[in-house]
C-alpha cells in the first residue's frame, strides 16, 4: 500500500469512528432519557416533553437573518451555565463550581465524567469545534461544491434557508436530505433552519396554507390560537427534517414608523406580546423544532432597518425593563432554548459595540440579569448594520467573546469563510481561549443532544393533513 492509499484508508477509518461515536452517543442519550437521567435542557415544555427545531429575520427582502450564566472566569468573557468543567480537553469531569443535589450545575448541566455531551466535545478536533460556532446560508436550490466544502472542510454547525433556496416541497426535501448526506461522516449533525414566522416572513413552499401575521394573532388575543399557529409552523418544518425556526418575534411594536418589525409583532402591549409569543414558542417546540426568540433586547422602537443600516436605541435599562425586556423575560422563565441578538447600538448600555457583540448586552443583561442559560445566536452578520460598519471577522470573534454561541452568516460564501478564518485565528492566537471555545460549543452540543438532532433523511411533510388542520384553526378564529 503506498502512502496515498494508506492516508485514504486512515481517513476512512477516522470517519467510520466518528459515525460510531455519534451512534453510541445517541444510544447513551436514549438510555439516560428512559431511565430518567435527563440533561434538563432549557426547552422542556409543559408536558415534560422535549421539543425540537429556525432563524433570522426578514422584512420581505432577502438578506435578513435574523452562554449562559456567569462570565467565564478564565478570561472574564461572557459564558454560560452550560460550562463544561475545567480541563475538558483531557476528559476530566471535575468542576470547581457548586453542584445541585443531582450532581449537576445550577443550570442542570451534568458535569461528571460520564456526561455524554462532554465526551462528544472531547472527541472533536479544534476545527470541528470552530465549525459549531457558525450557521451559514447558501446559494441556489441544490447542494454544490461550495456547500460541500462548508460541510466537509469547515464542519459548519448548520444552514439557514431562504425563499430563494426553496421552490417546491419535492425540491426542498431533496436539498435538505442532500446536505445531511454530505454531513454523514462528520461527528455532529446539522442545524437545518429557516425564518418561518407566518405572515410576510415565510420560506415554506406555496403548497402550504398561508399563516396570519403576528399582528392579526395579537388582535384575536388568544393563547390557544397562538399556540396552535406554533404547532402548525413546527409541523411544516419537522416534516422536512428542519429542526430550528427563527421565531417567534418578541419585539414590542412601540414605534408605528418602525420599518422592519410592524405586523411581525403581536402588538404594542408588552404583556400581550409576552403571553402570545410564549404560546407560539411552546407550540413550535412541541413539534420537536427548536424555537429561536428574537430580536433581543428589542427591535420594536427603531426607525432604521438593520438590514440596511445600524439602528441606534437610546433607552436606558429602566425603560427596557418596563417594556422591551418583558416578553424576553417571560420566554426565559419558560425555559427558552435560543435567543437571537439584534444588531442595535444601545449607547446607554454599550456605546462602543452593537448588541450582537456586546458583553454588556449578552452576558451582563441577558445571562446575568435575566438568567438565560441557553444558546445565544447573532442576527445575520451580512446585514447592513454590520457589513457597512464593521469587519465581519472582528464582529464574529467579538460575539463569541461577549457570550454568544453561534454566529449567523446568512449570505456570501466569501464572507462565511472570512468569519470562519477569523474565529480560527482567534483560537490559534489565544484571543478565544480553549476554555471559552469549549464553553460555547458545549452548550450547542447539549442542545442538539437534548432535541435528538440527527442527519437522518426526512420523508417529507403531509401537506394535505397540515393544510386541513391549518384551515380548521384559522376558520375557528375568523382568520380564513
XYZ file of C-alpha atoms in Angstrom:
480
model
C 0.000 0.000 0.000
C 1.501 3.362 -0.992
C 1.345 6.483 1.203
C -1.639 7.967 -0.615
C -3.624 4.731 -0.243
C -2.610 4.499 3.420
C -3.759 8.105 4.007
C -7.085 7.353 2.312
C -7.632 4.250 4.411
C -6.751 6.130 7.624
C -9.181 8.905 6.726
C -11.924 6.349 6.099
C -11.157 4.789 9.471
C -11.433 8.130 11.260
C -14.743 8.883 9.572
C -16.066 5.437 10.490
C -15.030 6.050 14.103
C -16.864 9.392 14.073
C -20.010 7.703 12.833
C -19.709 5.015 15.533
C -19.248 7.664 18.228
C -22.364 9.519 17.060
C -24.415 6.312 17.167
C -23.045 5.480 20.620
C -23.860 8.960 21.907
C -27.411 8.690 20.626
C -27.819 5.313 22.366
C -26.456 6.670 25.633
C -28.770 9.670 25.448
C -31.767 7.414 24.812
C -30.906 5.230 27.793
C -30.474 8.278 30.016
C -33.837 9.686 28.993
C -35.597 6.356 29.521
C -34.069 5.923 32.966
C -34.844 9.479 33.989
C -31.271 10.770 33.840
C -32.177 13.922 31.992
C -29.949 16.665 30.678
C -32.572 19.157 31.868
C -32.134 21.322 28.800
C -33.809 24.670 28.653
C -36.589 23.593 26.339
C -38.865 21.251 28.235
C -42.454 22.020 27.502
C -45.268 21.999 29.972
C -45.966 18.316 29.438
C -42.370 17.416 30.194
C -41.620 16.501 26.585
C -38.687 17.987 24.791
C -39.362 19.976 21.709
C -37.239 20.295 18.674
C -36.225 22.693 15.593
C -35.328 28.339 12.513
C -33.785 31.773 12.134
C -33.290 35.039 11.274
C -35.159 37.948 10.492
C -36.605 39.387 7.337
C -38.555 42.324 6.103
C -39.702 40.737 2.948
C -36.352 41.310 1.318
C -33.776 38.583 1.169
C -30.732 39.402 3.178
C -32.106 39.367 6.710
C -31.101 36.998 9.278
C -32.337 37.082 11.923
C -23.731 31.011 27.150
C -25.252 31.208 29.761
C -24.849 32.306 33.323
C -21.786 33.891 34.816
C -18.882 35.221 32.771
C -16.088 32.749 32.186
C -13.652 33.395 34.992
C -10.659 32.258 32.993
C -10.988 35.085 30.516
C -13.613 37.377 32.014
C -15.614 36.812 28.849
C -19.335 36.133 28.732
C -20.157 32.497 29.295
C -22.950 30.138 30.148
C -24.080 27.876 32.904
C -23.721 25.032 30.434
C -19.977 25.389 31.029
C -18.018 22.180 30.727
C -15.709 21.647 33.702
C -12.161 22.866 33.659
C -9.850 20.516 31.829
C -12.316 19.265 29.243
C -9.509 18.567 26.848
C -8.433 15.553 28.902
C -11.927 14.385 29.765
C -11.764 15.445 33.392
C -15.288 15.532 34.760
C -14.409 17.573 37.809
C -15.615 21.104 38.398
C -14.803 23.850 40.775
C -18.435 25.012 40.892
C -21.049 24.017 43.393
C -23.396 21.335 42.174
C -27.025 20.598 42.806
C -28.376 17.570 44.610
C -28.374 15.629 41.337
C -24.675 16.327 40.783
C -25.359 18.992 38.200
C -24.613 22.673 37.977
C -27.410 25.066 38.940
C -28.336 25.236 35.235
C -28.965 21.492 35.176
C -25.821 20.564 33.223
C -24.291 17.186 34.022
C -20.585 17.679 34.644
C -19.473 14.214 35.694
C -17.070 12.080 33.709
C -19.982 10.070 32.260
C -21.593 13.129 30.644
C -22.103 12.007 27.014
C -22.095 15.591 25.734
C -18.760 16.237 27.403
C -17.412 13.026 25.918
C -18.593 14.129 22.493
C -16.949 17.524 22.961
C -13.658 15.912 23.883
C -13.696 13.815 20.703
C -13.906 16.872 18.445
C -10.921 18.456 16.773
C -10.389 22.188 17.142
C -11.610 22.668 13.560
C -14.785 20.723 14.284
C -15.432 22.819 17.388
C -14.992 26.053 15.466
C -17.454 24.795 12.874
C -20.138 24.506 15.564
C -19.810 28.259 16.161
C -21.226 29.127 12.738
C -24.521 28.698 10.911
C -24.383 29.615 7.224
C -26.590 30.334 4.229
C -26.189 29.083 0.673
C -26.989 29.998 -2.926
C -29.332 28.074 -5.157
C -31.749 25.207 -4.734
C -29.345 22.249 -4.712
C -26.159 21.180 -2.986
C -22.958 22.407 -4.613
C -19.178 22.312 -4.348
C -19.417 25.330 -2.020
C -21.914 23.707 0.347
C -19.881 20.507 0.401
C -16.745 22.471 1.289
C -18.580 24.263 4.094
C -19.672 20.889 5.455
C -16.664 18.687 4.806
C -13.777 21.143 5.199
C -15.142 23.672 7.683
C -17.576 21.395 9.597
C -20.223 24.136 9.824
C -22.821 23.664 12.534
C -25.767 24.145 10.206
C -27.573 26.025 7.460
C -30.263 28.674 7.153
C -32.578 28.596 4.143
C -34.329 31.485 2.437
C -37.118 31.698 -0.087
C -34.641 31.569 -2.962
C -33.468 28.164 -1.725
C -36.966 26.663 -1.766
C -39.037 26.156 -4.924
C -41.293 23.261 -4.030
C -41.829 20.567 -1.431
C -40.065 17.935 -3.546
C -37.072 20.153 -4.342
C -36.705 21.378 -0.757
C -36.757 17.854 0.648
C -34.071 16.804 -1.830
C -31.888 19.787 -0.871
C -32.216 19.240 2.872
C -31.585 15.498 2.687
C -28.647 16.089 0.353
C -26.918 18.367 2.845
C -27.452 15.824 5.604
C -25.953 13.141 3.389
C -22.886 15.315 2.796
C -22.525 15.666 6.580
C -22.954 11.988 7.426
C -19.267 11.322 8.112
C -18.949 14.337 10.429
C -19.285 13.851 14.196
C -22.086 16.398 14.795
C -25.442 16.640 12.959
C -26.514 19.865 11.258
C -28.843 22.614 12.319
C -31.380 22.975 9.494
C -33.120 26.302 9.978
C -35.449 28.872 8.437
C -37.266 32.099 9.283
C -40.815 30.841 9.423
C -42.782 33.442 11.364
C -46.020 33.412 9.374
C -47.325 36.492 7.601
C -44.845 38.137 5.235
C -41.854 36.235 6.605
C -42.332 32.720 5.289
C -39.981 30.354 3.483
C -42.336 27.414 3.017
C -43.351 26.299 -0.493
C -46.561 27.699 -1.955
C -48.324 24.359 -1.400
C -48.928 25.337 2.236
C -51.781 27.483 3.544
C -50.550 30.987 4.416
C -50.304 31.664 8.130
C -51.550 35.013 9.527
C -49.278 37.800 10.729
C -48.448 38.048 14.409
C -50.357 41.313 14.487
C -53.518 39.509 13.317
C -52.978 36.905 16.020
C -52.406 39.674 18.556
C -55.729 41.280 17.677
C -57.502 37.991 18.472
C -55.552 37.927 21.758
C -55.885 34.155 22.119
C -53.111 31.996 23.541
C -54.866 28.930 22.134
C -54.674 30.409 18.630
C -51.049 31.456 19.069
C -50.129 28.025 20.405
C -51.935 26.333 17.508
C -50.107 28.509 14.979
C -46.816 27.486 16.571
C -47.740 23.836 16.227
C -48.654 24.241 12.549
C -45.361 26.012 11.845
C -43.463 23.328 13.727
C -45.193 20.511 11.839
C -44.388 22.108 8.495
C -40.703 22.347 9.358
C -40.407 18.970 11.068
C -41.856 17.234 8.009
C -38.880 18.471 6.003
C -36.393 17.481 8.697
C -35.830 21.136 9.573
C -35.015 21.454 13.250
C -34.749 25.174 14.057
C -37.180 28.055 13.492
C -36.180 31.679 13.938
C -39.487 32.522 15.560
C -41.371 33.864 17.405
C -40.730 37.605 17.209
C -40.884 39.053 20.738
C -40.364 42.682 19.778
C -42.946 45.124 21.131
C -44.063 47.302 18.218
C -43.928 50.562 20.161
C -42.884 52.714 17.182
C -45.538 52.911 14.422
C -42.861 54.145 11.996
C -40.700 51.056 12.513
C -39.652 49.888 9.026
C -38.648 46.341 9.943
C -40.987 44.957 12.635
C -44.550 46.222 12.137
C -47.018 43.357 11.700
C -44.324 40.842 12.602
C -45.018 41.843 16.227
C -48.019 40.721 18.272
C -48.654 44.383 19.053
C -47.630 47.341 21.195
C -48.617 45.865 24.567
C -45.647 44.157 26.226
C -47.721 41.772 28.337
C -49.729 40.621 25.310
C -46.570 40.117 23.265
C -45.108 38.090 26.137
C -48.162 35.872 26.545
C -48.782 35.199 22.863
C -45.104 34.883 21.982
C -44.587 32.333 24.713
C -47.559 30.321 23.413
C -46.145 30.248 19.873
C -42.736 29.246 21.233
C -44.280 26.345 23.129
C -46.261 25.227 20.082
C -43.153 25.127 17.890
C -41.059 23.132 20.309
C -43.833 20.632 20.980
C -43.309 19.605 17.354
C -39.625 18.900 18.086
C -38.354 22.060 16.430
C -36.089 24.492 18.302
C -37.721 27.947 18.545
C -35.437 30.987 18.477
C -36.914 34.070 20.150
C -35.834 37.392 18.676
C -34.614 40.184 18.474
C -33.070 40.783 21.908
C -33.055 43.254 23.595
C -35.910 44.624 21.449
C -36.140 45.931 17.879
C -39.597 47.459 18.232
C -38.661 51.114 18.722
C -36.341 51.707 15.783
C -36.623 53.914 12.724
C -33.774 52.256 10.800
C -33.947 48.807 9.198
C -30.934 46.858 10.462
C -30.774 45.056 7.132
C -29.724 48.393 5.684
C -28.053 50.377 8.482
C -27.283 50.339 12.199
C -30.237 51.446 14.349
C -29.459 53.436 17.494
C -31.733 52.925 20.521
C -31.191 55.430 23.315
C -33.271 53.711 26.007
C -31.766 53.087 29.405
C -32.192 49.942 31.495
C -35.180 51.337 33.373
C -37.108 51.777 30.135
C -36.013 48.404 28.751
C -37.129 46.613 31.925
C -40.512 48.291 31.711
C -41.244 47.457 28.057
C -38.808 45.772 25.652
C -37.478 43.141 28.050
C -40.881 41.976 29.317
C -41.501 39.360 26.581
C -37.926 38.072 26.722
C -38.086 37.728 30.489
C -41.270 35.666 30.105
C -39.623 33.440 27.495
C -36.556 32.908 29.677
C -38.793 31.900 32.588
C -40.440 29.428 30.219
C -37.011 27.923 29.516
C -36.371 29.372 26.072
C -33.662 27.424 24.273
C -32.183 30.044 21.950
C -32.188 33.846 21.866
C -31.220 35.850 18.787
C -29.371 39.128 19.399
C -30.265 42.145 17.256
C -27.859 44.500 15.512
C -28.701 47.575 17.591
C -26.388 50.177 19.057
C -27.557 50.994 22.580
C -25.267 53.779 23.840
C -26.605 53.748 27.399
C -25.649 50.080 27.732
C -22.590 49.938 25.483
C -21.560 52.940 23.358
C -18.862 51.004 21.525
C -20.438 47.740 20.349
C -23.757 46.755 18.769
C -25.837 44.431 20.933
C -24.868 41.451 18.772
C -21.298 41.574 20.064
C -21.720 43.492 23.315
C -20.777 41.826 26.601
C -22.966 44.362 28.406
C -25.999 43.133 26.471
C -25.299 39.404 26.083
C -23.598 38.486 29.346
C -24.496 41.259 31.785
C -28.116 41.788 30.731
C -29.368 38.591 29.092
C -27.419 35.999 31.007
C -26.743 37.564 34.386
C -29.791 39.774 34.917
C -32.453 37.779 33.056
C -30.878 34.446 33.949
C -30.803 32.975 30.438
C -28.993 29.638 30.369
C -29.403 28.648 26.731
C -27.746 29.253 23.378
C -27.193 32.764 22.013
C -27.082 33.335 18.257
C -26.334 36.557 16.427
C -28.583 38.030 13.785
C -27.153 37.716 10.273
C -23.684 39.235 10.200
C -24.050 40.081 6.493
C -26.818 42.603 7.208
C -26.059 46.247 6.503
C -25.900 47.144 10.200
C -22.680 45.130 10.481
C -21.415 44.849 6.917
C -21.357 48.617 6.363
C -19.741 49.476 9.689
C -17.567 46.618 10.938
C -15.314 43.795 9.851
C -17.369 40.594 9.788
C -14.384 38.720 11.212
C -13.931 41.036 14.179
C -17.678 41.148 14.801
C -17.855 37.345 14.790
C -14.985 36.968 17.250
C -16.469 39.727 19.383
C -19.824 37.963 19.550
C -18.224 34.778 20.885
C -16.168 36.691 23.454
C -19.247 38.645 24.546
C -21.038 35.423 25.489
C -22.545 34.211 22.206
C -22.503 30.628 20.966
C -23.370 30.775 17.254
C -22.591 33.305 14.529
C -25.178 33.526 11.769
C -23.752 34.338 8.324
C -26.715 34.128 6.002
C -25.179 35.147 2.688
C -21.971 35.313 0.669
C -19.629 32.328 0.581
C -16.540 34.566 0.830
C -17.836 36.241 3.976
C -18.683 32.895 5.518
C -15.110 31.760 5.012
C -13.833 35.111 6.310
C -15.761 34.675 9.554
C -14.599 31.083 9.986
C -10.978 32.106 9.361
C -11.248 34.933 11.889
C -12.575 32.542 14.517
C -9.827 30.047 13.676
C -7.124 32.703 14.007
C -8.613 33.898 17.307
C -8.468 30.373 18.716
C -4.914 29.851 17.488
C -3.592 33.088 18.987
C -5.476 32.654 22.264
C -7.907 35.539 21.799
C -10.593 32.876 22.173
C -9.186 30.622 24.865
C -9.644 26.857 24.895
C -11.938 27.230 27.911
C -14.146 29.755 26.116
C -14.243 27.654 22.941
C -15.258 24.547 24.882
C -17.836 26.501 26.852
C -19.554 27.863 23.746
C -19.507 24.584 21.841
C -20.644 22.503 24.815
C -23.891 24.475 25.000
C -24.533 23.883 21.287
C -23.860 20.156 21.551
C -26.034 19.944 24.641
C -28.979 21.487 22.812
C -28.547 19.231 19.784
C -28.437 16.199 22.062
C -31.453 17.317 24.094
C -33.574 17.644 20.953
C -32.234 14.451 19.427
C -30.948 16.208 16.316
C -29.741 13.733 13.672
C -28.813 13.709 9.996
C -31.387 11.054 9.188
C -33.198 11.874 5.907
C -36.753 13.161 6.224
C -39.697 11.598 4.403
C -41.412 14.914 3.738
C -44.420 16.684 5.253
C -48.023 15.578 4.799
C -49.098 18.818 3.131
C -52.794 17.935 2.840
C -53.066 16.954 6.504
C -51.232 20.070 7.710
C -53.323 22.332 5.465
C -56.560 20.758 6.693
C -55.644 21.459 10.316
C -54.415 24.961 9.439
C -57.680 25.869 7.688
C -59.704 24.483 10.590
C -57.742 26.565 13.117
C -57.932 29.754 11.080
C -61.656 29.309 10.389
C -62.310 28.824 14.093
C -60.847 32.268 14.795
C -62.249 34.018 11.735
C -58.894 34.327 10.010
C -59.721 32.439 6.837
